[in-house]
PDB file of C-alpha atoms in Angstrom:
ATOM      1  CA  UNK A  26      44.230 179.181 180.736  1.00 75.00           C
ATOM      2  CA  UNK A  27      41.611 177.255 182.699  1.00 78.00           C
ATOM      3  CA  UNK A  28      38.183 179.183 182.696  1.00 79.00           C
ATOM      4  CA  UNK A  29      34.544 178.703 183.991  1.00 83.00           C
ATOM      5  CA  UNK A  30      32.923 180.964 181.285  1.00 82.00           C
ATOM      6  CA  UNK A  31      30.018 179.001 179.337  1.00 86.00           C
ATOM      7  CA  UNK A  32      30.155 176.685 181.718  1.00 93.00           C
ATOM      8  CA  UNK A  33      26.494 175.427 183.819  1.00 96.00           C
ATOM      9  CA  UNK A  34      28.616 175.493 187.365  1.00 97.00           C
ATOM     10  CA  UNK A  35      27.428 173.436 190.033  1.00 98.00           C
ATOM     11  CA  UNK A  36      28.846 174.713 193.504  1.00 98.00           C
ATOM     12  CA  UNK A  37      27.781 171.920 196.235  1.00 97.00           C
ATOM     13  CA  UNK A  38      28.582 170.998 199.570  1.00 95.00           C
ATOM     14  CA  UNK A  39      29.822 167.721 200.848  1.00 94.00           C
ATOM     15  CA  UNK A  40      26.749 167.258 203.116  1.00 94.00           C
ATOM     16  CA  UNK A  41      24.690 167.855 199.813  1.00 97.00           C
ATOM     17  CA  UNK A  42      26.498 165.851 197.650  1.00 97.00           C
ATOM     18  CA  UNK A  43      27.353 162.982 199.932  1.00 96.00           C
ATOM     19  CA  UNK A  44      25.438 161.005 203.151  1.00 96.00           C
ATOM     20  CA  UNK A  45      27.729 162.453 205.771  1.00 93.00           C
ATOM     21  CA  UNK A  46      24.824 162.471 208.022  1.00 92.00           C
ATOM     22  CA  UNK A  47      26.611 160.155 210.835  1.00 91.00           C
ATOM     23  CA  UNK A  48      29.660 162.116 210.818  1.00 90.00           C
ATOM     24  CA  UNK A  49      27.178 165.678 210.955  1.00 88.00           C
ATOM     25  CA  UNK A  50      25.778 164.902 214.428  1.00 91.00           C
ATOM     26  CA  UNK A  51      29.244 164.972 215.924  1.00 89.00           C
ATOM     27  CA  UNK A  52      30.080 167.832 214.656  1.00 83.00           C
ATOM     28  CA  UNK A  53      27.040 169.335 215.565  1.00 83.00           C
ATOM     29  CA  UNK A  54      27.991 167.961 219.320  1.00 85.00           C
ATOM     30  CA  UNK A  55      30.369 170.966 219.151  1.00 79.00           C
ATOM     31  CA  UNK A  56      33.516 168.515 219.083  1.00 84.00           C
ATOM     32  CA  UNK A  57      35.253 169.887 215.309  1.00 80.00           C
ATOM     33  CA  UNK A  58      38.421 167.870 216.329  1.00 84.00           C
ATOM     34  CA  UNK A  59      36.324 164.643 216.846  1.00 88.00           C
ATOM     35  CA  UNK A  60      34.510 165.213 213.382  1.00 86.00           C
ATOM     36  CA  UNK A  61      37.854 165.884 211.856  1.00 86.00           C
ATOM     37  CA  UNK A  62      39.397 162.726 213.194  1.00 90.00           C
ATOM     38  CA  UNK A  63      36.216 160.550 212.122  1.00 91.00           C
ATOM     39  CA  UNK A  64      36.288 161.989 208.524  1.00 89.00           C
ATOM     40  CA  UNK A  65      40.293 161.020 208.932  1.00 90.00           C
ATOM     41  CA  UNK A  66      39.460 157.622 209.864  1.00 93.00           C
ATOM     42  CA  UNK A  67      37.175 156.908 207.252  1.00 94.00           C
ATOM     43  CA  UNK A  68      39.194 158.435 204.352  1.00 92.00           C
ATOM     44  CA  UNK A  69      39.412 154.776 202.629  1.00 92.00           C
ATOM     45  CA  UNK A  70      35.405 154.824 203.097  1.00 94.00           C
ATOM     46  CA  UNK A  71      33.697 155.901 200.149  1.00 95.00           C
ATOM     47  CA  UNK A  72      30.736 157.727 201.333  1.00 95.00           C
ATOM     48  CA  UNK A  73      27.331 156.520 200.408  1.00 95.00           C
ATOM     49  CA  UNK A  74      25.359 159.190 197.840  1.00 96.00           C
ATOM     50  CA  UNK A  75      23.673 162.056 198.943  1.00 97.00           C
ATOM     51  CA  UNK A  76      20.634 164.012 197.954  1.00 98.00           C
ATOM     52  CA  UNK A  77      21.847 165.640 194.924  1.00 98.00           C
ATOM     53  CA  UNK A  78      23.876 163.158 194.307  1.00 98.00           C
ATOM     54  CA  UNK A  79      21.871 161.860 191.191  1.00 97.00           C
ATOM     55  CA  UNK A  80      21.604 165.343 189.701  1.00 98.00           C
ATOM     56  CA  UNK A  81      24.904 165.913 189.883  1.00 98.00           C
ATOM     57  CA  UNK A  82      25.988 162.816 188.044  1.00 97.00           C
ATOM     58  CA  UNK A  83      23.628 163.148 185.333  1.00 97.00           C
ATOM     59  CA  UNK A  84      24.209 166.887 184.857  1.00 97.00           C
ATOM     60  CA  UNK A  85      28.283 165.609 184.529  1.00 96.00           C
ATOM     61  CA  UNK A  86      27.143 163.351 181.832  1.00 95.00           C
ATOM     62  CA  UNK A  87      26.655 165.823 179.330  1.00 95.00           C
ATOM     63  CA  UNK A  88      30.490 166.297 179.046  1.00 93.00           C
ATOM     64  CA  UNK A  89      32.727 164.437 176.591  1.00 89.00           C
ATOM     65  CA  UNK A  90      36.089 164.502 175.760  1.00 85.00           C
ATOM     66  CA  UNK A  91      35.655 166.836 173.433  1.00 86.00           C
ATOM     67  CA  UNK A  92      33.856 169.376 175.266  1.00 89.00           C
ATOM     68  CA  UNK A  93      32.968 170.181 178.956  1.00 91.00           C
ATOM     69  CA  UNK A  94      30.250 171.692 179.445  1.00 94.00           C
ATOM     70  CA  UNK A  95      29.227 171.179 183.072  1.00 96.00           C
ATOM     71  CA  UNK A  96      31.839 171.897 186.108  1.00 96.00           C
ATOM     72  CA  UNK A  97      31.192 170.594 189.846  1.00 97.00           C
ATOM     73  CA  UNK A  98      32.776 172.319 192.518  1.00 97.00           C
ATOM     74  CA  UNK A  99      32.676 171.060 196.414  1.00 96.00           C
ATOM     75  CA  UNK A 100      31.857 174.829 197.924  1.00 95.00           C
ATOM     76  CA  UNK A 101      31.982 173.432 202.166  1.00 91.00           C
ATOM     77  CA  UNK A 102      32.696 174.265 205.203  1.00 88.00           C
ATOM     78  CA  UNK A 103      34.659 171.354 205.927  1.00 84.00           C
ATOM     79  CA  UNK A 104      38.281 171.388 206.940  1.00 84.00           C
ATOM     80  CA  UNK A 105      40.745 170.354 204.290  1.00 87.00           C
ATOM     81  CA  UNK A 106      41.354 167.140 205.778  1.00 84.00           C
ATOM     82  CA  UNK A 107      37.454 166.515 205.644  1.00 86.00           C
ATOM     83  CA  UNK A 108      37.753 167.770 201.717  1.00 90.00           C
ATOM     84  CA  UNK A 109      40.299 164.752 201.234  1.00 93.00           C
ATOM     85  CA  UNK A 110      37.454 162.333 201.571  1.00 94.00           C
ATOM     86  CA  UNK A 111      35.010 164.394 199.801  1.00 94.00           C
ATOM     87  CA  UNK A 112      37.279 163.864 196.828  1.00 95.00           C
ATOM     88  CA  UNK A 113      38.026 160.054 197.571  1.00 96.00           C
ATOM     89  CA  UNK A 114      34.112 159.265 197.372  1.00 96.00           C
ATOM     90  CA  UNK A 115      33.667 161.588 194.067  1.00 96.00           C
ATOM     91  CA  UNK A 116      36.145 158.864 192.473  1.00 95.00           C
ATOM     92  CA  UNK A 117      34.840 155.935 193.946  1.00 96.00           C
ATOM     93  CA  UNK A 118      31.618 156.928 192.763  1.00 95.00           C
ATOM     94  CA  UNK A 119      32.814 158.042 189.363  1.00 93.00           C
ATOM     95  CA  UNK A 120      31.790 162.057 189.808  1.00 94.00           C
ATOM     96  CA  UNK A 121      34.479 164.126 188.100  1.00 92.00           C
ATOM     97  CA  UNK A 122      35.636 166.757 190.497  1.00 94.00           C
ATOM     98  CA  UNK A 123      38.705 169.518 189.728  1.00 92.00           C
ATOM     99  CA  UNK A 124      37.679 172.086 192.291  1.00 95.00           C
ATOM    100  CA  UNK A 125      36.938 172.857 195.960  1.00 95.00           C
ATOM    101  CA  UNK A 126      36.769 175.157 198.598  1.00 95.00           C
ATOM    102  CA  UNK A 127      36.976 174.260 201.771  1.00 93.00           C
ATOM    103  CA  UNK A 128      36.466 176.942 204.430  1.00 92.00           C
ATOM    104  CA  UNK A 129      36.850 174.864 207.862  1.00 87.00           C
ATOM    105  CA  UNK A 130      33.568 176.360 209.807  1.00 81.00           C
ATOM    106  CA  UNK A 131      33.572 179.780 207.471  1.00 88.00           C
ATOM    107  CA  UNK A 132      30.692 180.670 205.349  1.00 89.00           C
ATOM    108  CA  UNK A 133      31.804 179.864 202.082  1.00 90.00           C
ATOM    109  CA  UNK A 134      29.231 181.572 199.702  1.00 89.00           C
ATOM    110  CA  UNK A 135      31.695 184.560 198.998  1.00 92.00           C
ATOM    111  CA  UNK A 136      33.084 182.207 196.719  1.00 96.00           C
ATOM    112  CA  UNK A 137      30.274 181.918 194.455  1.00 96.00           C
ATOM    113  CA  UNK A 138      31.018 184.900 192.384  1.00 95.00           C
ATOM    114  CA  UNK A 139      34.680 183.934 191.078  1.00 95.00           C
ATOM    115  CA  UNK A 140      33.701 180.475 190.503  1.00 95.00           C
ATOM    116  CA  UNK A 141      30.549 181.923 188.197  1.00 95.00           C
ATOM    117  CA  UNK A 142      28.004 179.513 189.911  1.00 97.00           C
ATOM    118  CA  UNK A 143      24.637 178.648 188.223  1.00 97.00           C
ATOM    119  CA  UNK A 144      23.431 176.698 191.360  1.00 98.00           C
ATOM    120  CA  UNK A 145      24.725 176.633 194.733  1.00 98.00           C
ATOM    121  CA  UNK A 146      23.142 173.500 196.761  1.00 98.00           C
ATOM    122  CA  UNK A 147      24.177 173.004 200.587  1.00 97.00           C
ATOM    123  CA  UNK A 148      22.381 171.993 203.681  1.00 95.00           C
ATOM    124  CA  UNK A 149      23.537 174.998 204.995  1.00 94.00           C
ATOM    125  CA  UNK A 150      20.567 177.665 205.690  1.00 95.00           C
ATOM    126  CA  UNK A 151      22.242 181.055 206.300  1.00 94.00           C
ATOM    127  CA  UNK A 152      25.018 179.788 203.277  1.00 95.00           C
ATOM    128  CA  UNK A 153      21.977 179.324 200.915  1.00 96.00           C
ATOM    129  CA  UNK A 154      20.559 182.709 202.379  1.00 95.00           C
ATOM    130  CA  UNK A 155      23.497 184.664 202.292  1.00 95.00           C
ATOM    131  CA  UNK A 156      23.614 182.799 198.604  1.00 96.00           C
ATOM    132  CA  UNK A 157      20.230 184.573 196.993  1.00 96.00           C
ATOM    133  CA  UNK A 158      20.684 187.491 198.088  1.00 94.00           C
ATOM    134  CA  UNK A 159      23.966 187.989 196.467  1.00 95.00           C
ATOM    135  CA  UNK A 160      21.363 187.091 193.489  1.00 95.00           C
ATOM    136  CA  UNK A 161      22.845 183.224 192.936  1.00 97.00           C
ATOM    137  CA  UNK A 162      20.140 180.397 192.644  1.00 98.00           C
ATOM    138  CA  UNK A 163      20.190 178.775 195.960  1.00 98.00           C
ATOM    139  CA  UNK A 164      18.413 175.533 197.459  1.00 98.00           C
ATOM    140  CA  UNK A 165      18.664 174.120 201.040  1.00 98.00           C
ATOM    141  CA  UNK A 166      18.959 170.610 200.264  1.00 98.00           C
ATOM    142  CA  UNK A 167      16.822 168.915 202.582  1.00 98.00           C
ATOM    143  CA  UNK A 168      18.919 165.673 203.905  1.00 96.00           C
ATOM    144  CA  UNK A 169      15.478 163.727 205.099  1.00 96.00           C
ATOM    145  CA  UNK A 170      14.423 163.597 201.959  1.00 97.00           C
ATOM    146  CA  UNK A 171      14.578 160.221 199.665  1.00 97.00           C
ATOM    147  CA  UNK A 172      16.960 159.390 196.886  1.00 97.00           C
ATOM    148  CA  UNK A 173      16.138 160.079 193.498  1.00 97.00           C
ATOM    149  CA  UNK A 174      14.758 156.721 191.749  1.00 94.00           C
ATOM    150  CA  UNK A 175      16.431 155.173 188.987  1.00 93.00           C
ATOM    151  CA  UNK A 176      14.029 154.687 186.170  1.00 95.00           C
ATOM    152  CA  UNK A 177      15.307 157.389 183.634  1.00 96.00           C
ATOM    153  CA  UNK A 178      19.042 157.018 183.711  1.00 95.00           C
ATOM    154  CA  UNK A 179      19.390 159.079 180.806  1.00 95.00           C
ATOM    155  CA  UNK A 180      17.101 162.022 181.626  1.00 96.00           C
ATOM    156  CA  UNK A 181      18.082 165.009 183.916  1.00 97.00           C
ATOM    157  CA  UNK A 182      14.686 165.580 185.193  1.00 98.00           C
ATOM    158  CA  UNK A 183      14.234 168.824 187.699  1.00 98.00           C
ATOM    159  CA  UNK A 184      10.991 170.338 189.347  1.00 98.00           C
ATOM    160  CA  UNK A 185      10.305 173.866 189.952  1.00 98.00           C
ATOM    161  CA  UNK A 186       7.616 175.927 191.824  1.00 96.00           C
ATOM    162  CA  UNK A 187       6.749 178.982 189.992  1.00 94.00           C
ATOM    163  CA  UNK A 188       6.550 181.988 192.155  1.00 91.00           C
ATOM    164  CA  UNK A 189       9.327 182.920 194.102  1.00 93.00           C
ATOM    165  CA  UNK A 190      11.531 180.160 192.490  1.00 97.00           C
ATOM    166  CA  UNK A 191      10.719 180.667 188.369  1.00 97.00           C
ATOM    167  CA  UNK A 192       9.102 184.097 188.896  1.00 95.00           C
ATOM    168  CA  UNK A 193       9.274 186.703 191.350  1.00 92.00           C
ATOM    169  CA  UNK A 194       6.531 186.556 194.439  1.00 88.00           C
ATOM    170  CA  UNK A 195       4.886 189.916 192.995  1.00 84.00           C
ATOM    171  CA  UNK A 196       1.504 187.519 192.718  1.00 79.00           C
ATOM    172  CA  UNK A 197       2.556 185.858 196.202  1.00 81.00           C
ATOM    173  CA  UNK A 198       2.528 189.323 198.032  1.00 85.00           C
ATOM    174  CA  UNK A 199      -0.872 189.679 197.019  1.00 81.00           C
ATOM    175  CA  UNK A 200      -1.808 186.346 197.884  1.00 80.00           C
ATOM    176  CA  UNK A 201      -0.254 186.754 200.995  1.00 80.00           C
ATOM    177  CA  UNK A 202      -1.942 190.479 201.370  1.00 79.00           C
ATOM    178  CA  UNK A 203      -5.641 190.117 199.892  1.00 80.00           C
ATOM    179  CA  UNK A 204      -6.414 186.421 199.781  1.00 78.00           C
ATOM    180  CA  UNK A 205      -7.242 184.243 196.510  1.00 78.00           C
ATOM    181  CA  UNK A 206      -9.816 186.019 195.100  1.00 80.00           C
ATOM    182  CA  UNK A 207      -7.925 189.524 194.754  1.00 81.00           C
ATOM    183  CA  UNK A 208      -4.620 187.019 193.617  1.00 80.00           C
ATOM    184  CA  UNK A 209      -7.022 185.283 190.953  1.00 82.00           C
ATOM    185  CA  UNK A 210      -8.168 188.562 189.742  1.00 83.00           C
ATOM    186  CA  UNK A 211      -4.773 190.282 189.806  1.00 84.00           C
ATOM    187  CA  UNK A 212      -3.492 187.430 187.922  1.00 80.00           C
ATOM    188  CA  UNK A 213      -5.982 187.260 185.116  1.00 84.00           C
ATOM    189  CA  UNK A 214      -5.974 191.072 184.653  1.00 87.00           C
ATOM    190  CA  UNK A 215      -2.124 191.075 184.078  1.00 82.00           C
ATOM    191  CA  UNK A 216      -2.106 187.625 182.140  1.00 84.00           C
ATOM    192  CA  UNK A 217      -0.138 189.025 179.090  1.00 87.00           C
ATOM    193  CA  UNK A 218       2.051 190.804 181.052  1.00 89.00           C
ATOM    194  CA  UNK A 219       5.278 188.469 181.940  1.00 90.00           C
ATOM    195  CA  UNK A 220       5.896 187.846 185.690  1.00 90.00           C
ATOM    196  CA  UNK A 221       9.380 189.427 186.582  1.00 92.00           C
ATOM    197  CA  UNK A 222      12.312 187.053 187.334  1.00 96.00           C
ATOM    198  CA  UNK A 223      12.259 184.665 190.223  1.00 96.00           C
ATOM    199  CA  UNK A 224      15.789 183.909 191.546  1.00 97.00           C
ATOM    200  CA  UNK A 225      15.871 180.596 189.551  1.00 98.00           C
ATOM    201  CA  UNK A 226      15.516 182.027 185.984  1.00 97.00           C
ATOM    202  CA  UNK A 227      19.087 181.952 185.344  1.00 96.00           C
ATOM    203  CA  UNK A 228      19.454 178.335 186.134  1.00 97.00           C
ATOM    204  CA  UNK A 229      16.101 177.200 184.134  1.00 97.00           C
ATOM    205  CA  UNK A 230      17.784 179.784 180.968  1.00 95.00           C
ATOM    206  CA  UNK A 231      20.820 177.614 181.526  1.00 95.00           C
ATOM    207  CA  UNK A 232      19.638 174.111 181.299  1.00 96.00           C
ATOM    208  CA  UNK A 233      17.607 175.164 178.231  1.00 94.00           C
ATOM    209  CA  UNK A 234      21.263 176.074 176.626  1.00 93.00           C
ATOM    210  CA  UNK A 235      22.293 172.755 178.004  1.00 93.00           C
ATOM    211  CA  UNK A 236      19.611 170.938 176.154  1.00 91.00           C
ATOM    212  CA  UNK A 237      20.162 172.465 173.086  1.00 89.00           C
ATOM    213  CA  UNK A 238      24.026 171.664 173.074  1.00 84.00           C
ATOM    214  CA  UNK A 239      23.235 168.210 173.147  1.00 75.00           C
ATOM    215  CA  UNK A 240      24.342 164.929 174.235  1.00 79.00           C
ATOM    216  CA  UNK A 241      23.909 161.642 172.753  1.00 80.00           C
ATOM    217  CA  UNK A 242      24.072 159.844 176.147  1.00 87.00           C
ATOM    218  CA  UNK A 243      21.737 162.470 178.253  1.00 94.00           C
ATOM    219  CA  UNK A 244      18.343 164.972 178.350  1.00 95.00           C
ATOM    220  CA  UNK A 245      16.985 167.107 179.808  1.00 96.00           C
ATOM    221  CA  UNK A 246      13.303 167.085 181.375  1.00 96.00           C
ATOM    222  CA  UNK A 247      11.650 169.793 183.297  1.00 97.00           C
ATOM    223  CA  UNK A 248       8.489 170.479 185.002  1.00 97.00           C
ATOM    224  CA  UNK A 249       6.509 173.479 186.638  1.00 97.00           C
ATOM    225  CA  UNK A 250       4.651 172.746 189.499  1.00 97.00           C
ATOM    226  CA  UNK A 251       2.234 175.011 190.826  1.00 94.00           C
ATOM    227  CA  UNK A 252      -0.119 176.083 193.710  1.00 89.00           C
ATOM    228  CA  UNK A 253      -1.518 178.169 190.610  1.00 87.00           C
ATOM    229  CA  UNK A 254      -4.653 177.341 188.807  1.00 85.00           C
ATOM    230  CA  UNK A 255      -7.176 178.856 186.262  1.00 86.00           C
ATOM    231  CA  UNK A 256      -7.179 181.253 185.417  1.00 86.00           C
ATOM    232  CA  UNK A 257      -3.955 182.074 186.789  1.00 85.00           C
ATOM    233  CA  UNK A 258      -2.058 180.054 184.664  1.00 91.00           C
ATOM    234  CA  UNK A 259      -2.148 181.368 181.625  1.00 92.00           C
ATOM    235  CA  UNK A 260       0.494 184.332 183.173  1.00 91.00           C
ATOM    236  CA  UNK A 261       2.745 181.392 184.218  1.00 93.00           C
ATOM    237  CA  UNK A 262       2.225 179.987 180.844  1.00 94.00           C
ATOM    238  CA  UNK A 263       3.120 183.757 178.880  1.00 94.00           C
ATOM    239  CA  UNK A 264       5.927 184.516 180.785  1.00 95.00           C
ATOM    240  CA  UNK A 265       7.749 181.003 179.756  1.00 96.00           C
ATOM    241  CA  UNK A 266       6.940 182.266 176.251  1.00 95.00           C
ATOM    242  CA  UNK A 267       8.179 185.407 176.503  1.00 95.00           C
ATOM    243  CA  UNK A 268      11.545 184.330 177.827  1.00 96.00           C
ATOM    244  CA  UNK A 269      11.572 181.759 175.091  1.00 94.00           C
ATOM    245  CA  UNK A 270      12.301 179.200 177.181  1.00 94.00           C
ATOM    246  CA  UNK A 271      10.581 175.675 177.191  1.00 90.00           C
ATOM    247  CA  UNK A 272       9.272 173.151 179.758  1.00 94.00           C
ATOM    248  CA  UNK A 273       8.489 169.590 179.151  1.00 96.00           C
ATOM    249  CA  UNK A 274       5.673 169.812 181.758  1.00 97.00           C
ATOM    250  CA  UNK A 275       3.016 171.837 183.684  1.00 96.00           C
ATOM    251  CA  UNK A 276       1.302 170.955 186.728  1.00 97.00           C
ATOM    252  CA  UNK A 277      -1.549 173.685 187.915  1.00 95.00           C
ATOM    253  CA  UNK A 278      -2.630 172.072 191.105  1.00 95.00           C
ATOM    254  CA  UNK A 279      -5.014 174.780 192.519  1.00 91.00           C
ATOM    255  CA  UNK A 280      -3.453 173.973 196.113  1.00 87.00           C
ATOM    256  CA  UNK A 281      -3.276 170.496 196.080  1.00 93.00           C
ATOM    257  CA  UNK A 282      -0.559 168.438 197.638  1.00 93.00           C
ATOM    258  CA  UNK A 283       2.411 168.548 195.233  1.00 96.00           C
ATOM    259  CA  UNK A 284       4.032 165.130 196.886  1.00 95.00           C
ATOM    260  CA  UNK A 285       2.482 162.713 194.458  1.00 95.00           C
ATOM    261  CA  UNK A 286       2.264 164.753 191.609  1.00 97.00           C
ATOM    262  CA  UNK A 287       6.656 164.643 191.757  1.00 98.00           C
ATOM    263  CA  UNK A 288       6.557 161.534 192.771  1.00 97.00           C
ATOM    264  CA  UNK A 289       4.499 160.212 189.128  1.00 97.00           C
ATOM    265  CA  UNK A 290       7.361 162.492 187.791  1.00 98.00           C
ATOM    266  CA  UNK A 291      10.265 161.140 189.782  1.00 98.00           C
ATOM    267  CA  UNK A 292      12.743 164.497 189.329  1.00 98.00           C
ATOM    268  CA  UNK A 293      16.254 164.128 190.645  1.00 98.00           C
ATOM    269  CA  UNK A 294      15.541 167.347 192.286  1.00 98.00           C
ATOM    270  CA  UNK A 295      12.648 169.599 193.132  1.00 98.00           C
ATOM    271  CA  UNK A 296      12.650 173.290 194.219  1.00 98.00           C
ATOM    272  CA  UNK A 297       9.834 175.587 195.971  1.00 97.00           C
ATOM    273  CA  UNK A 298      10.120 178.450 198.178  1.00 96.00           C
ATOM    274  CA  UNK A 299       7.166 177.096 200.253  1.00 93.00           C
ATOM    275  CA  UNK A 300       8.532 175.053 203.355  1.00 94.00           C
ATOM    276  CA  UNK A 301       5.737 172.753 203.988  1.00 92.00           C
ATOM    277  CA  UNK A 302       5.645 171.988 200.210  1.00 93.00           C
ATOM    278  CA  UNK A 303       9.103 171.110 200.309  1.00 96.00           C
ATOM    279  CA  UNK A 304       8.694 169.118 203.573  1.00 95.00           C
ATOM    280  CA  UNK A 305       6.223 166.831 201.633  1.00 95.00           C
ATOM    281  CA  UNK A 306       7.443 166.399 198.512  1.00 97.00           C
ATOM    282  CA  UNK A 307      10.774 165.500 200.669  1.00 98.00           C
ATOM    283  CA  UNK A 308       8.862 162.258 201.397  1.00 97.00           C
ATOM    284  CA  UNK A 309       8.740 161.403 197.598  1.00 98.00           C
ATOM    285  CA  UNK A 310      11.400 163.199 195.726  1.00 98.00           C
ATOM    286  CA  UNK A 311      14.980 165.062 196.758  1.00 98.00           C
ATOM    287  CA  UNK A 312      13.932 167.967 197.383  1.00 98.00           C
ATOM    288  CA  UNK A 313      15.163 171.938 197.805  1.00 98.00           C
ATOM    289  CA  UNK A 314      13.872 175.011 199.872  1.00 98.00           C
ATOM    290  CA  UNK A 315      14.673 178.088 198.233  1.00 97.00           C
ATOM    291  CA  UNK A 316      14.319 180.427 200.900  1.00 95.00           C
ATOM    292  CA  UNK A 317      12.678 183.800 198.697  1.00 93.00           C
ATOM    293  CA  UNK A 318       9.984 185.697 198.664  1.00 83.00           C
ATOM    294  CA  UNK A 319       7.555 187.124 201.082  1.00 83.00           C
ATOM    295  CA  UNK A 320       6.600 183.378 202.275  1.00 81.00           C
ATOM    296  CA  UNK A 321       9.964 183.279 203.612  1.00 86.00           C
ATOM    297  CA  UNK A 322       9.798 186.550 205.610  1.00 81.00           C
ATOM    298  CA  UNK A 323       6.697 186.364 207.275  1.00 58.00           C
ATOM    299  CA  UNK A 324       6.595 185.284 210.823  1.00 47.00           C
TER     300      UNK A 324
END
């Protein structure tokens, strides 16, 4: 019997996965039939790559006839008819897709559970919402943002921002509450204590079991990048250790612009709960806002 278990599950929607910008604006007009009949028109169209487009076909490169490790599943709110081209431009642009949900204007993050998602990516706000707090890593893929370069085609290389993505935002609500020197202090007092979970542990635990599987024709390569500095790293630094789990690289940027930090490290993707982080690293790298934590509840 078919099953998703051990698999790293990629649930993704068309807009995410696929430039369907164009065809987005008349839908958002309010005219579904219209956007229905375009999508119709242009089923022998292969749609140009989207955002996460080079994650996903790297992250499907670590399967092999032997075993299959990774599983992408179209999770949109497209019609079915919509979901006919979806599938046409997956193999015209050799991206292996069994599975997908199509909900036709329903929120389709329900769906998450039975399909055992690691990572559910949509340009969707209240889907990603509704997404984390049924405890699923989540990213709005922004759409502005730039392709992913081309200059490791045989590294999957992915970006995170530590608290509130890797960690929990514990050390953000003080931040937030008592300023940097009471978050500097809190921080160094509590540096061998490990940081509770952020909502993105799972998916970081998984690609570390990815790596370790193997491939001959693919890698793995990820990075931390932080607002954090000294001595406030060293807690970021413990807590990695404690899980057990490994990244390639650290970035401790004491508030400085993340932008051309990813872009020297040219990730397919990059997440942070911050929005005007993400809105400027969106001008360098593909980037994801991951809508946790107290920064994303304060007014």
């Amino acid at each position: 019997m078919p099953s998703l278990d051990d698999k790293l599950v990629v649930a993704i929607s068309s807009r995410a996965l696929f430039d369907f910008e164009e065809e987005n604006l008349v839908f958002e007009s309010g005219d579904a039939a219209g956007y229905m009949r375009l999508q119709l028109e242009r089923l022998d169209r292969p749609a140009a790559p989207g955002i996460a487009f080079s994650l996903v076909k790297k992250l499907l490169a670590f399967n092999d006839a032997e075993v299959q490790r990774v599983e992408v599943v179209v999770l949109s709110r497209n019609d079915p008819v919509s979901g006919m081209r979806v599938f046409r431009s997956a193999q015209h642009n050799a991206i292996h897709l069994q599975r997908g949900v199509f909900t036709q204007g329903r929120s389709p993050f329900g769906y998450l559970r039975p399909l055992k998602a690691t990572l559910f990516l949509s340009a969707n706000e209240a889907d990603v919402r509704g997404a984390l707090a049924a405890g699923f890593p989540a990213a709005r893929v922004l759409t502005e943002s730039v392709l992913a370069h081309d200059n490791y085609p045989n590294e999957v290389r992915i970006a995170f921002d530590g608290d509130a993505v890797l960690f929990s935002d514990e050390a953000e609500q003080v931040f937030q509450s008592r300023g940097l020197e009471a978050f500097q202090e809190h921080e160094s007092r509590k540096a061998a204590q490990p940081l509770p979970s952020g909502p993105f542990r799972p998916l970081l635990a998984a690609l570390h079991r990815l790596q370790q599987a193997g491939s001959a024709k693919m890698r793995i390569r990820t990075a931390l990048v932080t607002a954090r500095s000294a001595p406030a790293h060293e807690r970021a630094i413990r807590t990695l250790m404690d899980w057990k789990i490994h990244v390639d690289e650290a970035m401790f940027l004491g508030g400085l612009p993340k932008g051309e930090f990813l872009r020297e490290f040219e990730p397919d993707f990059f997440f942070d709960d911050q929005t005007r982080h993400v809105a400027h690293a969106a001008l360098h790298v593909p980037s994801g806002h991951v809508a946790a934590g107290i920064a994303n509840t304060l007014n």
